PDB file of C-alpha atoms and ligand atoms in Angstrom:
ATOM      1  CA  MET A   2     -43.958   9.059   7.490  1.00  0.00           C
ATOM      2  CA  ASN A   3     -44.411   8.952   3.744  1.00  0.00           C
ATOM      3  CA  LEU A   4     -45.473   5.587   2.906  1.00  0.00           C
ATOM      4  CA  GLY A   5     -47.307   6.457  -0.197  1.00  0.00           C
ATOM      5  CA  PHE A   6     -45.682   3.463  -2.074  1.00  0.00           C
ATOM      6  CA  LEU A   7     -47.750   1.117   0.144  1.00  0.00           C
ATOM      7  CA  LYS A   8     -50.982   2.695  -0.641  1.00  0.00           C
ATOM      8  CA  ILE A   9     -52.590   0.675  -3.246  1.00  0.00           C
ATOM      9  CA  GLY A  10     -55.838   1.692  -4.997  1.00  0.00           C
ATOM     10  CA  ALA A  11     -58.709   1.098  -2.584  1.00  0.00           C
ATOM     11  CA  GLN A  12     -61.081  -1.765  -3.559  1.00  0.00           C
ATOM     12  CA  SER A  13     -58.669  -3.590  -5.825  1.00  0.00           C
ATOM     13  CA  TRP A  14     -57.850  -7.066  -4.900  1.00  0.00           C
ATOM     14  CA  LEU A  15     -54.222  -6.016  -3.995  1.00  0.00           C
ATOM     15  CA  SER A  16     -55.762  -3.836  -1.201  1.00  0.00           C
ATOM     16  CA  PHE A  17     -57.587  -6.918   0.220  1.00  0.00           C
ATOM     17  CA  MET A  18     -61.071  -5.393  -0.770  1.00  0.00           C
ATOM     18  CA  MET A  19     -60.946  -2.812   1.882  1.00  0.00           C
ATOM     19  CA  PRO A  20     -64.008  -0.493   2.017  1.00  0.00           C
ATOM     20  CA  SER A  21     -63.276   3.231   0.854  1.00  0.00           C
ATOM     21  CA  GLN A  22     -61.015   5.314   3.002  1.00  0.00           C
ATOM     22  CA  SER A  23     -63.439   7.998   3.957  1.00  0.00           C
ATOM     23  CA  SER A  24     -61.934   9.466   7.052  1.00  0.00           C
ATOM     24  CA  THR A  25     -58.497  11.074   7.905  1.00  0.00           C
ATOM     25  CA  MET A  26     -57.675   7.971   9.951  1.00  0.00           C
ATOM     26  CA  ALA A  27     -58.344   5.352   7.204  1.00  0.00           C
ATOM     27  CA  ALA A  28     -55.186   5.641   5.296  1.00  0.00           C
ATOM     28  CA  GLY A  29     -52.898   5.467   8.323  1.00  0.00           C
ATOM     29  CA  VAL A  30     -54.822   2.334   9.502  1.00  0.00           C
ATOM     30  CA  ASP A  31     -54.526   0.680   6.083  1.00  0.00           C
ATOM     31  CA  ASN A  32     -50.919   1.527   5.548  1.00  0.00           C
ATOM     32  CA  LEU A  33     -49.880  -0.309   8.804  1.00  0.00           C
ATOM     33  CA  PHE A  34     -52.118  -3.160   7.887  1.00  0.00           C
ATOM     34  CA  TYR A  35     -50.458  -3.478   4.376  1.00  0.00           C
ATOM     35  CA  PHE A  36     -47.087  -3.109   5.977  1.00  0.00           C
ATOM     36  CA  ILE A  37     -47.582  -5.945   8.323  1.00  0.00           C
ATOM     37  CA  THR A  38     -49.351  -8.102   5.863  1.00  0.00           C
ATOM     38  CA  TRP A  39     -46.805  -7.762   3.130  1.00  0.00           C
ATOM     39  CA  LEU A  40     -43.861  -8.116   5.611  1.00  0.00           C
ATOM     40  CA  CYS A  41     -45.588 -11.559   6.778  1.00  0.00           C
ATOM     41  CA  LEU A  42     -46.039 -12.502   3.262  1.00  0.00           C
ATOM     42  CA  ILE A  43     -42.360 -11.983   2.294  1.00  0.00           C
ATOM     43  CA  PHE A  44     -41.114 -13.820   5.309  1.00  0.00           C
ATOM     44  CA  PHE A  45     -43.561 -16.619   4.688  1.00  0.00           C
ATOM     45  CA  VAL A  46     -42.357 -16.974   1.211  1.00  0.00           C
ATOM     46  CA  ALA A  47     -38.688 -16.815   2.234  1.00  0.00           C
ATOM     47  CA  ILE A  48     -39.024 -19.243   5.040  1.00  0.00           C
ATOM     48  CA  VAL A  49     -40.870 -21.850   3.062  1.00  0.00           C
ATOM     49  CA  ALA A  50     -38.446 -21.437   0.086  1.00  0.00           C
ATOM     50  CA  ALA A  51     -35.390 -22.021   2.572  1.00  0.00           C
ATOM     51  CA  MET A  52     -37.163 -25.063   4.120  1.00  0.00           C
ATOM     52  CA  VAL A  53     -37.785 -26.577   0.766  1.00  0.00           C
ATOM     53  CA  TYR A  54     -34.161 -26.036  -0.234  1.00  0.00           C
ATOM     54  CA  PHE A  55     -32.744 -27.570   2.917  1.00  0.00           C
ATOM     55  CA  VAL A  56     -35.168 -30.593   2.726  1.00  0.00           C
ATOM     56  CA  VAL A  57     -33.955 -31.297  -0.697  1.00  0.00           C
ATOM     57  CA  LYS A  58     -30.269 -30.609  -0.049  1.00  0.00           C
ATOM     58  CA  TYR A  59     -29.882 -32.470   3.237  1.00  0.00           C
ATOM     59  CA  ARG A  60     -32.181 -35.409   2.427  1.00  0.00           C
ATOM     60  CA  ARG A  61     -30.771 -38.677   3.323  1.00  0.00           C
ATOM     61  CA  LYS A  62     -29.210 -40.040   0.204  1.00  0.00           C
ATOM     62  CA  SER A  63     -28.239 -43.651   1.222  1.00  0.00           C
ATOM     63  CA  PRO A  64     -29.347 -45.823   4.311  1.00  0.00           C
ATOM     64  CA  ASP A  65     -25.910 -45.424   6.178  1.00  0.00           C
ATOM     65  CA  GLN A  66     -25.326 -41.738   5.518  1.00  0.00           C
ATOM     66  CA  LYS A  67     -24.907 -39.598   8.656  1.00  0.00           C
ATOM     67  CA  THR A  68     -25.306 -35.811   8.910  1.00  0.00           C
ATOM     68  CA  SER A  69     -22.476 -33.778  10.362  1.00  0.00           C
ATOM     69  CA  ASP A  70     -22.969 -32.304  13.908  1.00  0.00           C
ATOM     70  CA  ILE A  71     -24.227 -28.635  13.878  1.00  0.00           C
ATOM     71  CA  THR A  72     -22.745 -26.540  16.637  1.00  0.00           C
ATOM     72  CA  GLY A  73     -24.262 -23.160  15.944  1.00  0.00           C
ATOM     73  CA  ASN A  74     -23.530 -19.747  14.413  1.00  0.00           C
ATOM     74  CA  HIS A  75     -23.479 -16.704  16.705  1.00  0.00           C
ATOM     75  CA  THR A  76     -23.588 -14.151  13.700  1.00  0.00           C
ATOM     76  CA  LEU A  77     -26.619 -15.716  12.312  1.00  0.00           C
ATOM     77  CA  GLU A  78     -28.422 -16.099  15.734  1.00  0.00           C
ATOM     78  CA  ILE A  79     -27.835 -12.476  16.546  1.00  0.00           C
ATOM     79  CA  ALA A  80     -29.076 -11.310  13.105  1.00  0.00           C
ATOM     80  CA  TRP A  81     -32.278 -13.269  13.302  1.00  0.00           C
ATOM     81  CA  SER A  82     -32.945 -11.995  16.775  1.00  0.00           C
ATOM     82  CA  VAL A  83     -32.085  -8.385  16.281  1.00  0.00           C
ATOM     83  CA  PHE A  84     -33.505  -7.722  12.789  1.00  0.00           C
ATOM     84  CA  PRO A  85     -37.077  -9.028  13.652  1.00  0.00           C
ATOM     85  CA  GLY A  86     -36.772  -7.279  16.971  1.00  0.00           C
ATOM     86  CA  MET A  87     -36.406  -3.989  15.094  1.00  0.00           C
ATOM     87  CA  LEU A  88     -39.161  -4.746  12.789  1.00  0.00           C
ATOM     88  CA  LEU A  89     -41.391  -5.222  16.005  1.00  0.00           C
ATOM     89  CA  VAL A  90     -40.221  -1.798  17.274  1.00  0.00           C
ATOM     90  CA  VAL A  91     -41.237  -0.145  13.998  1.00  0.00           C
ATOM     91  CA  ILE A  92     -44.650  -1.759  14.035  1.00  0.00           C
ATOM     92  CA  PHE A  93     -45.128  -0.769  17.725  1.00  0.00           C
ATOM     93  CA  VAL A  94     -44.096   2.836  17.284  1.00  0.00           C
ATOM     94  CA  TRP A  95     -46.161   3.123  14.123  1.00  0.00           C
ATOM     95  CA  GLY A  96     -49.181   1.552  15.716  1.00  0.00           C
ATOM     96  CA  PHE A  97     -48.711   3.708  18.951  1.00  0.00           C
ATOM     97  CA  LEU A  98     -48.609   6.864  16.883  1.00  0.00           C
ATOM     98  CA  ASP A  99     -51.826   6.090  15.007  1.00  0.00           C
ATOM     99  CA  TRP A 100     -53.434   4.851  18.271  1.00  0.00           C
ATOM    100  CA  ALA A 101     -52.497   8.099  20.053  1.00  0.00           C
ATOM    101  CA  LYS A 102     -54.111  10.128  17.243  1.00  0.00           C
ATOM    102  CA  MET A 103     -57.239   8.108  17.560  1.00  0.00           C
ATOM    103  CA  VAL A 104     -57.911   8.415  21.216  1.00  0.00           C
ATOM    104  CA  ILE A 105     -57.477  12.260  21.515  1.00  0.00           C
ATOM    105  CA  PRO A 106     -60.333  14.199  19.784  1.00  0.00           C
ATOM    106  CA  PRO A 107     -59.362  17.682  18.569  1.00  0.00           C
ATOM    107  CA  ALA A 108     -60.794  20.434  20.990  1.00  0.00           C
ATOM    108  CA  ASP A 109     -63.072  22.006  18.149  1.00  0.00           C
ATOM    109  CA  SER A 110     -64.759  18.692  17.476  1.00  0.00           C
ATOM    110  CA  LEU A 111     -68.677  18.650  16.930  1.00  0.00           C
ATOM    111  CA  GLU A 112     -70.038  16.614  19.891  1.00  0.00           C
ATOM    112  CA  VAL A 113     -72.602  14.007  19.399  1.00  0.00           C
ATOM    113  CA  ARG A 114     -73.984  11.598  21.954  1.00  0.00           C
ATOM    114  CA  VAL A 115     -74.474   7.964  20.946  1.00  0.00           C
ATOM    115  CA  LEU A 116     -76.896   5.623  22.681  1.00  0.00           C
ATOM    116  CA  GLY A 117     -76.735   2.037  22.007  1.00  0.00           C
ATOM    117  CA  GLN A 118     -79.630  -0.249  23.246  1.00  0.00           C
ATOM    118  CA  LYS A 119     -81.126  -3.508  22.119  1.00  0.00           C
ATOM    119  CA  TRP A 120     -81.177  -3.198  19.061  1.00  0.00           C
ATOM    120  CA  ASN A 121     -80.705   0.206  17.662  1.00  0.00           C
ATOM    121  CA  TRP A 122     -78.457   3.283  17.690  1.00  0.00           C
ATOM    122  CA  ALA A 123     -79.759   6.745  18.632  1.00  0.00           C
ATOM    123  CA  PHE A 124     -77.830   9.958  18.140  1.00  0.00           C
ATOM    124  CA  SER A 125     -78.278  13.298  19.990  1.00  0.00           C
ATOM    125  CA  TYR A 126     -76.708  16.685  19.418  1.00  0.00           C
ATOM    126  CA  PRO A 127     -76.602  18.330  22.845  1.00  0.00           C
ATOM    127  CA  LYS A 128     -75.834  21.962  21.594  1.00  0.00           C
ATOM    128  CA  GLU A 129     -78.145  21.761  18.737  1.00  0.00           C
ATOM    129  CA  GLY A 130     -80.916  20.145  20.809  1.00  0.00           C
ATOM    130  CA  ILE A 131     -81.616  17.480  18.187  1.00  0.00           C
ATOM    131  CA  ASN A 132     -82.305  13.724  18.279  1.00  0.00           C
ATOM    132  CA  ALA A 133     -81.812  11.431  15.242  1.00  0.00           C
ATOM    133  CA  SER A 134     -81.472   7.943  14.250  1.00  0.00           C
ATOM    134  CA  THR A 135     -79.117   8.760  11.413  1.00  0.00           C
ATOM    135  CA  LEU A 136     -75.850  10.273  12.174  1.00  0.00           C
ATOM    136  CA  VAL A 137     -75.582  13.290  10.044  1.00  0.00           C
ATOM    137  CA  VAL A 138     -72.169  15.215   9.990  1.00  0.00           C
ATOM    138  CA  PRO A 139     -70.572  17.882   7.891  1.00  0.00           C
ATOM    139  CA  ILE A 140     -67.598  16.970   5.780  1.00  0.00           C
ATOM    140  CA  ASN A 141     -63.979  17.951   6.851  1.00  0.00           C
ATOM    141  CA  ARG A 142     -64.864  18.517  10.464  1.00  0.00           C
ATOM    142  CA  PRO A 143     -63.785  16.478  13.520  1.00  0.00           C
ATOM    143  CA  VAL A 144     -66.697  14.715  15.273  1.00  0.00           C
ATOM    144  CA  LYS A 145     -66.439  13.630  18.816  1.00  0.00           C
ATOM    145  CA  LEU A 146     -68.775  10.694  19.759  1.00  0.00           C
ATOM    146  CA  ILE A 147     -69.665  10.140  23.450  1.00  0.00           C
ATOM    147  CA  MET A 148     -71.039   6.793  23.636  1.00  0.00           C
ATOM    148  CA  SER A 149     -73.015   4.821  26.277  1.00  0.00           C
ATOM    149  CA  SER A 150     -75.265   1.733  26.445  1.00  0.00           C
ATOM    150  CA  LYS A 151     -78.676   1.498  28.122  1.00  0.00           C
ATOM    151  CA  ASP A 152     -78.441  -2.418  28.601  1.00  0.00           C
ATOM    152  CA  VAL A 153     -75.579  -4.655  27.467  1.00  0.00           C
ATOM    153  CA  LEU A 154     -72.155  -4.312  25.792  1.00  0.00           C
ATOM    154  CA  HIS A 155     -72.305  -3.095  22.231  1.00  0.00           C
ATOM    155  CA  SER A 156     -69.635  -1.879  19.756  1.00  0.00           C
ATOM    156  CA  PHE A 157     -69.886   1.018  17.451  1.00  0.00           C
ATOM    157  CA  PHE A 158     -68.131   0.339  14.174  1.00  0.00           C
ATOM    158  CA  VAL A 159     -67.790   2.382  10.897  1.00  0.00           C
ATOM    159  CA  PRO A 160     -65.557   0.475   8.485  1.00  0.00           C
ATOM    160  CA  ALA A 161     -65.266   3.157   6.008  1.00  0.00           C
ATOM    161  CA  PHE A 162     -63.812   5.483   8.697  1.00  0.00           C
ATOM    162  CA  ARG A 163     -61.675   2.603  10.359  1.00  0.00           C
ATOM    163  CA  ILE A 164     -62.920   3.333  13.748  1.00  0.00           C
ATOM    164  CA  LYS A 165     -64.472   1.007  16.335  1.00  0.00           C
ATOM    165  CA  ARG A 166     -64.976   1.125  20.138  1.00  0.00           C
ATOM    166  CA  ASP A 167     -66.980  -0.692  22.598  1.00  0.00           C
ATOM    167  CA  VAL A 168     -70.131   0.915  24.002  1.00  0.00           C
ATOM    168  CA  LEU A 169     -70.769   0.065  27.725  1.00  0.00           C
ATOM    169  CA  PRO A 170     -73.638   0.587  30.160  1.00  0.00           C
ATOM    170  CA  ASN A 171     -72.865   3.016  33.078  1.00  0.00           C
ATOM    171  CA  ARG A 172     -69.976   4.711  31.508  1.00  0.00           C
ATOM    172  CA  TYR A 173     -68.955   6.759  28.612  1.00  0.00           C
ATOM    173  CA  SER A 174     -66.537   5.746  25.827  1.00  0.00           C
ATOM    174  CA  VAL A 175     -65.289   8.312  23.361  1.00  0.00           C
ATOM    175  CA  LEU A 176     -64.391   7.955  19.565  1.00  0.00           C
ATOM    176  CA  TRP A 177     -63.703  10.542  17.008  1.00  0.00           C
ATOM    177  CA  PHE A 178     -63.417  10.769  13.113  1.00  0.00           C
ATOM    178  CA  GLU A 179     -63.003  13.501  10.501  1.00  0.00           C
ATOM    179  CA  PRO A 180     -64.845  12.446   7.357  1.00  0.00           C
ATOM    180  CA  ILE A 181     -63.089  13.451   3.959  1.00  0.00           C
ATOM    181  CA  GLU A 182     -65.752  12.138   1.540  1.00  0.00           C
ATOM    182  CA  GLU A 183     -69.428  12.885   1.180  1.00  0.00           C
ATOM    183  CA  GLY A 184     -71.924   9.964   1.061  1.00  0.00           C
ATOM    184  CA  THR A 185     -73.695   7.508   3.421  1.00  0.00           C
ATOM    185  CA  PHE A 186     -71.742   4.931   5.242  1.00  0.00           C
ATOM    186  CA  ASP A 187     -72.654   1.803   7.252  1.00  0.00           C
ATOM    187  CA  ILE A 188     -72.603   1.661  11.099  1.00  0.00           C
ATOM    188  CA  TYR A 189     -72.450  -1.828  12.679  1.00  0.00           C
ATOM    189  CA  CYS A 190     -72.735  -3.227  16.073  1.00  0.00           C
ATOM    190  CA  THR A 191     -69.789  -5.469  16.439  1.00  0.00           C
ATOM    191  CA  GLU A 192     -70.231  -7.019  19.801  1.00  0.00           C
ATOM    192  CA  TYR A 193     -72.685  -9.869  20.011  1.00  0.00           C
ATOM    193  CA  CYS A 194     -75.606  -8.371  22.147  1.00  0.00           C
ATOM    194  CA  GLY A 195     -78.477 -10.733  21.593  1.00  0.00           C
ATOM    195  CA  THR A 196     -80.960 -12.124  19.210  1.00  0.00           C
ATOM    196  CA  SER A 197     -81.101  -9.169  16.812  1.00  0.00           C
ATOM    197  CA  HIS A 198     -77.490  -8.172  17.061  1.00  0.00           C
ATOM    198  CA  SER A 199     -76.970  -8.513  13.403  1.00  0.00           C
ATOM    199  CA  THR A 200     -79.854  -5.975  12.561  1.00  0.00           C
ATOM    200  CA  MET A 201     -78.383  -3.418  14.976  1.00  0.00           C
ATOM    201  CA  LEU A 202     -77.380  -1.084  12.074  1.00  0.00           C
ATOM    202  CA  ALA A 203     -77.482   2.671  11.349  1.00  0.00           C
ATOM    203  CA  LYS A 204     -76.073   5.011   8.798  1.00  0.00           C
ATOM    204  CA  VAL A 205     -73.647   7.998   9.045  1.00  0.00           C
ATOM    205  CA  LYS A 206     -74.286  10.544   6.440  1.00  0.00           C
ATOM    206  CA  VAL A 207     -71.553  12.889   5.476  1.00  0.00           C
ATOM    207  CA  VAL A 208     -72.875  16.147   3.830  1.00  0.00           C
ATOM    208  CA  SER A 209     -71.574  19.478   2.871  1.00  0.00           C
ATOM    209  CA  ASP A 210     -71.588  22.314   5.635  1.00  0.00           C
ATOM    210  CA  ALA A 211     -74.681  24.053   3.854  1.00  0.00           C
ATOM    211  CA  ALA A 212     -76.661  20.659   3.851  1.00  0.00           C
ATOM    212  CA  TYR A 213     -75.711  20.225   7.409  1.00  0.00           C
ATOM    213  CA  ALA A 214     -76.849  23.557   8.569  1.00  0.00           C
ATOM    214  CA  GLU A 215     -80.106  23.093   6.709  1.00  0.00           C
ATOM    215  CA  TRP A 216     -80.616  19.619   8.322  1.00  0.00           C
ATOM    216  CA  ILE A 217     -79.911  21.169  11.845  1.00  0.00           C
ATOM    217  CA  SER A 218     -82.394  24.103  11.197  1.00  0.00           C
ATOM    218  CA  GLU A 219     -84.959  21.532  10.117  1.00  0.00           C
ATOM    219  CA  GLY A 220     -84.799  19.668  13.524  1.00  0.00           C
ATOM    220  CA  GLY A 221     -82.724  16.651  12.125  1.00  0.00           C
ATOM    221  CA  ASP A 222     -84.420  13.672  10.981  1.00  0.00           C
ATOM    222  CA  SER A 223     -86.779  13.464  13.788  1.00  0.00           C
ATOM    223  CA  GLY A 224     -89.479  15.699  12.182  1.00  0.00           C
ATOM    224  CA  GLY A 225     -91.092  13.605   9.559  1.00  0.00           C
ATOM    225  CA  LYS A 226     -91.290  16.597   7.263  1.00  0.00           C
ATOM    226  CA  GLY A 227     -93.680  15.959   4.211  1.00  0.00           C
ATOM    227  CA  LEU A 228     -94.934  12.544   5.491  1.00  0.00           C
ATOM    228  CA  SER A 229     -98.336  11.601   6.702  1.00  0.00           C
ATOM    229  CA  ALA A 230     -98.465  10.680  10.434  1.00  0.00           C
ATOM    230  CA  ALA A 231     -98.650   6.923   9.544  1.00  0.00           C
ATOM    231  CA  ALA A 232     -95.837   7.032   7.036  1.00  0.00           C
ATOM    232  CA  PHE A 233     -93.782   8.900   9.548  1.00  0.00           C
ATOM    233  CA  GLY A 234     -94.499   6.230  12.232  1.00  0.00           C
ATOM    234  CA  LYS A 235     -93.467   3.547   9.743  1.00  0.00           C
ATOM    235  CA  GLN A 236     -90.265   5.323   9.137  1.00  0.00           C
ATOM    236  CA  LEU A 237     -89.620   5.633  12.945  1.00  0.00           C
ATOM    237  CA  SER A 238     -90.286   1.933  13.442  1.00  0.00           C
ATOM    238  CA  GLU A 239     -87.488   1.183  11.008  1.00  0.00           C
ATOM    239  CA  GLN A 240     -85.142   3.928  12.286  1.00  0.00           C
ATOM    240  CA  LYS A 241     -85.668   3.059  16.056  1.00  0.00           C
ATOM    241  CA  GLY A 242     -85.261  -0.640  15.372  1.00  0.00           C
ATOM    242  CA  CYS A 243     -88.855  -1.673  16.323  1.00  0.00           C
ATOM    243  CA  VAL A 244     -88.865  -3.935  13.212  1.00  0.00           C
ATOM    244  CA  ALA A 245     -86.145  -6.004  14.637  1.00  0.00           C
ATOM    245  CA  CYS A 246     -88.766  -7.498  17.122  1.00  0.00           C
ATOM    246  CA  HIS A 247     -92.098  -6.698  15.752  1.00  0.00           C
ATOM    247  CA  SER A 248     -93.420  -7.588  12.274  1.00  0.00           C
ATOM    248  CA  ASP A 249     -96.100  -5.701  10.370  1.00  0.00           C
ATOM    249  CA  ASP A 250     -97.533  -8.802   8.618  1.00  0.00           C
ATOM    250  CA  GLY A 251     -98.655 -10.840  11.553  1.00  0.00           C
ATOM    251  CA  SER A 252     -95.724 -13.137  11.761  1.00  0.00           C
ATOM    252  CA  VAL A 253     -94.323 -13.554  15.383  1.00  0.00           C
ATOM    253  CA  LYS A 254     -90.882 -12.380  16.135  1.00  0.00           C
ATOM    254  CA  ILE A 255     -89.507 -11.466  19.547  1.00  0.00           C
ATOM    255  CA  GLY A 256     -92.535  -9.222  20.292  1.00  0.00           C
ATOM    256  CA  PRO A 257     -96.191  -9.179  19.172  1.00  0.00           C
ATOM    257  CA  SER A 258     -96.857  -8.188  15.654  1.00  0.00           C
ATOM    258  CA  PHE A 259     -98.170  -4.770  14.780  1.00  0.00           C
ATOM    259  CA  ALA A 260    -100.617  -6.194  12.164  1.00  0.00           C
ATOM    260  CA  LYS A 261    -104.277  -5.977  13.296  1.00  0.00           C
ATOM    261  CA  LEU A 262    -103.007  -4.916  16.861  1.00  0.00           C
ATOM    262  CA  PHE A 263    -104.888  -1.708  17.375  1.00  0.00           C
ATOM    263  CA  GLY A 264    -108.353  -2.376  19.110  1.00  0.00           C
ATOM    264  CA  LYS A 265    -107.599  -6.040  19.891  1.00  0.00           C
ATOM    265  CA  GLN A 266    -108.223  -7.647  23.211  1.00  0.00           C
ATOM    266  CA  GLU A 267    -104.769  -8.687  24.351  1.00  0.00           C
ATOM    267  CA  ALA A 268    -104.183 -11.427  27.000  1.00  0.00           C
ATOM    268  CA  LEU A 269    -101.480 -10.366  29.526  1.00  0.00           C
ATOM    269  CA  ALA A 270     -98.749 -12.462  31.175  1.00  0.00           C
ATOM    270  CA  ASP A 271    -100.391 -11.673  34.566  1.00  0.00           C
ATOM    271  CA  GLY A 272    -103.787 -13.184  33.416  1.00  0.00           C
ATOM    272  CA  SER A 273    -105.656  -9.996  32.901  1.00  0.00           C
ATOM    273  CA  THR A 274    -106.620  -8.548  29.518  1.00  0.00           C
ATOM    274  CA  VAL A 275    -106.117  -5.102  28.093  1.00  0.00           C
ATOM    275  CA  THR A 276    -107.713  -3.374  24.948  1.00  0.00           C
ATOM    276  CA  VAL A 277    -104.933  -2.017  22.774  1.00  0.00           C
ATOM    277  CA  ASP A 278    -105.638   1.734  22.424  1.00  0.00           C
ATOM    278  CA  ASP A 279    -103.673   4.910  22.211  1.00  0.00           C
ATOM    279  CA  ASN A 280    -102.763   4.827  25.928  1.00  0.00           C
ATOM    280  CA  TYR A 281    -101.790   1.277  25.967  1.00  0.00           C
ATOM    281  CA  ILE A 282     -99.430   1.763  22.924  1.00  0.00           C
ATOM    282  CA  ARG A 283     -97.904   4.904  24.659  1.00  0.00           C
ATOM    283  CA  GLU A 284     -97.338   2.987  27.839  1.00  0.00           C
ATOM    284  CA  SER A 285     -95.773   0.059  26.100  1.00  0.00           C
ATOM    285  CA  ILE A 286     -93.171   2.356  24.469  1.00  0.00           C
ATOM    286  CA  MET A 287     -92.386   4.238  27.698  1.00  0.00           C
ATOM    287  CA  VAL A 288     -92.555   1.420  30.356  1.00  0.00           C
ATOM    288  CA  PRO A 289     -92.753  -1.755  28.422  1.00  0.00           C
ATOM    289  CA  GLY A 290     -92.503  -3.918  31.497  1.00  0.00           C
ATOM    290  CA  VAL A 291     -95.856  -3.029  33.036  1.00  0.00           C
ATOM    291  CA  LYS A 292     -98.224  -4.942  30.649  1.00  0.00           C
ATOM    292  CA  VAL A 293     -96.449  -7.762  28.935  1.00  0.00           C
ATOM    293  CA  VAL A 294     -98.374  -9.795  26.399  1.00  0.00           C
ATOM    294  CA  LYS A 295     -98.802 -13.526  27.314  1.00  0.00           C
ATOM    295  CA  GLY A 296     -96.296 -15.699  25.704  1.00  0.00           C
ATOM    296  CA  PHE A 297     -93.556 -12.905  25.359  1.00  0.00           C
ATOM    297  CA  GLN A 298     -90.568 -12.170  27.412  1.00  0.00           C
ATOM    298  CA  PRO A 299     -90.272  -8.770  29.121  1.00  0.00           C
ATOM    299  CA  VAL A 300     -87.147  -7.887  27.077  1.00  0.00           C
ATOM    300  CA  MET A 301     -88.195  -4.502  25.414  1.00  0.00           C
ATOM    301  CA  PRO A 302     -86.069  -1.352  26.377  1.00  0.00           C
ATOM    302  CA  SER A 303     -87.964   1.900  27.394  1.00  0.00           C
ATOM    303  CA  PHE A 304     -87.881   4.804  24.894  1.00  0.00           C
ATOM    304  CA  GLN A 305     -88.525   7.333  27.491  1.00  0.00           C
ATOM    305  CA  GLY A 306     -86.854  10.659  26.639  1.00  0.00           C
ATOM    306  CA  GLN A 307     -85.794   9.379  23.216  1.00  0.00           C
ATOM    307  CA  LEU A 308     -89.167  10.293  21.409  1.00  0.00           C
ATOM    308  CA  THR A 309     -90.987  13.623  21.003  1.00  0.00           C
ATOM    309  CA  ASP A 310     -94.803  13.666  21.443  1.00  0.00           C
ATOM    310  CA  LYS A 311     -95.194  14.145  17.686  1.00  0.00           C
ATOM    311  CA  GLN A 312     -93.130  10.942  17.091  1.00  0.00           C
ATOM    312  CA  VAL A 313     -95.280   8.980  19.709  1.00  0.00           C
ATOM    313  CA  ASP A 314     -98.450  10.257  17.941  1.00  0.00           C
ATOM    314  CA  ALA A 315     -97.108   9.332  14.461  1.00  0.00           C
ATOM    315  CA  PHE A 316     -96.140   5.771  15.725  1.00  0.00           C
ATOM    316  CA  ILE A 317     -99.704   5.170  17.138  1.00  0.00           C
ATOM    317  CA  GLU A 318    -101.209   6.354  13.762  1.00  0.00           C
ATOM    318  CA  TYR A 319     -98.913   3.850  12.060  1.00  0.00           C
ATOM    319  CA  ILE A 320    -100.171   0.929  14.406  1.00  0.00           C
ATOM    320  CA  LYS A 321    -103.830   2.071  13.594  1.00  0.00           C
ATOM    321  CA  SER A 322    -103.113   2.119   9.813  1.00  0.00           C
ATOM    322  CA  LEU A 323    -102.097  -1.669  10.060  1.00  0.00           C
ATOM    323  CA  SER A 324    -105.566  -2.547  11.481  1.00  0.00           C
ATOM    324  CA  GLN A 325    -107.636  -1.079   8.695  1.00  0.00           C
TER     325      GLN A 325
HETATM  326 CU1  CUA B 428     -75.595  -4.233  19.844  1.00  0.00          CU
HETATM  327 CU2  CUA B 428     -74.578  -6.266  18.862  1.00  0.00          CU
END
C-alpha cells in the first residue's frame, strides 16, 4: 500500500507533533492514524456545513408556516450506509495487516528478556549472558522482547518505535521492533503501577553493529568500567530505580534515605534494632522483607539474581560514601 501522500514530515504541526519514526513499524502506524484523523476531520466539516445550511434554509420564516412531510429516500439511505461501511472495512483490513506484522517477530530476531518491577526495567540478553538497565540494540536488526513482571501489571512503551504492550506477572508477553535510526529513545511504563509509576523509565540505545559488538564484549553496562566503586554504585542506584524510593539527601520518600545511613543504629518494625553494615545492606537488597525499618511499609522488591557481587559491593561503597 503506497500512501506516501499521507506521510507528512514528522514533528511538524500537521503531523500532530508525533515523535520521530524510528522503527520499521512507525510509518505504518502513523499513516493509519493520519488516515483516520483526516477522514474524521473531512466528515466533521462536511456534516457541520450541511447542518448549518439546513438550519438556515429550513428555518421557520413566519409563525404559521408548516414544513412539508419527509417520507424518506432509499438511494440516499443506502449510500450513507454502504459508503461508511466500506470505509470501516478499509480501516479494519489496514489495521489488521499492521497488527499481524506487530505480533509475529521474525525468526532471526535478537532475543532480550525484559523484567518489570516496582519501579524499574531490567534487561537481560540470555545468549550473550548480559544484564543491563539500558536496552542497547544494533540498528536495522529485529529485536524480540520477552517480557514479564515481578509484581503488578506494567506496560512497556517506546513512543519513537510506536510499540506498546502490557507486562504481566506469571506469564510472558512478546513485543518486537526493528530500529531504523541510531540514537537514544525513551521507554515508559504506561500502566499505573503505584506511587512511582511516573518514574518507571528507561532508555533504549540504538547503535551501529560495531558499537553493539563492543558493548557486548565489555559485558554491557553492568560493568562500571572506568568508575570508582562509589560512583558505579551511584550510577546503579539510578539505573535500578532505587532513587525512586530512597533519597541521598536525608529527605524521606517511600523508603529510608541513604544519607548518613551506614553505621547508624536503625529501629526496626518488630521493635529490635540493627546496625547498618555491609551485611545488613546486602540482606536488604536481596530479601528486603526481613528487617523492615520502623515507620516504613514492606514494599521493596527483591533484587536477588539481578545484581552481580561486584555491583552489590559498589552499591555498599556508595552508601558508605554518603556517610562521610
Ligand atoms: Cu510500572 Cu507503571
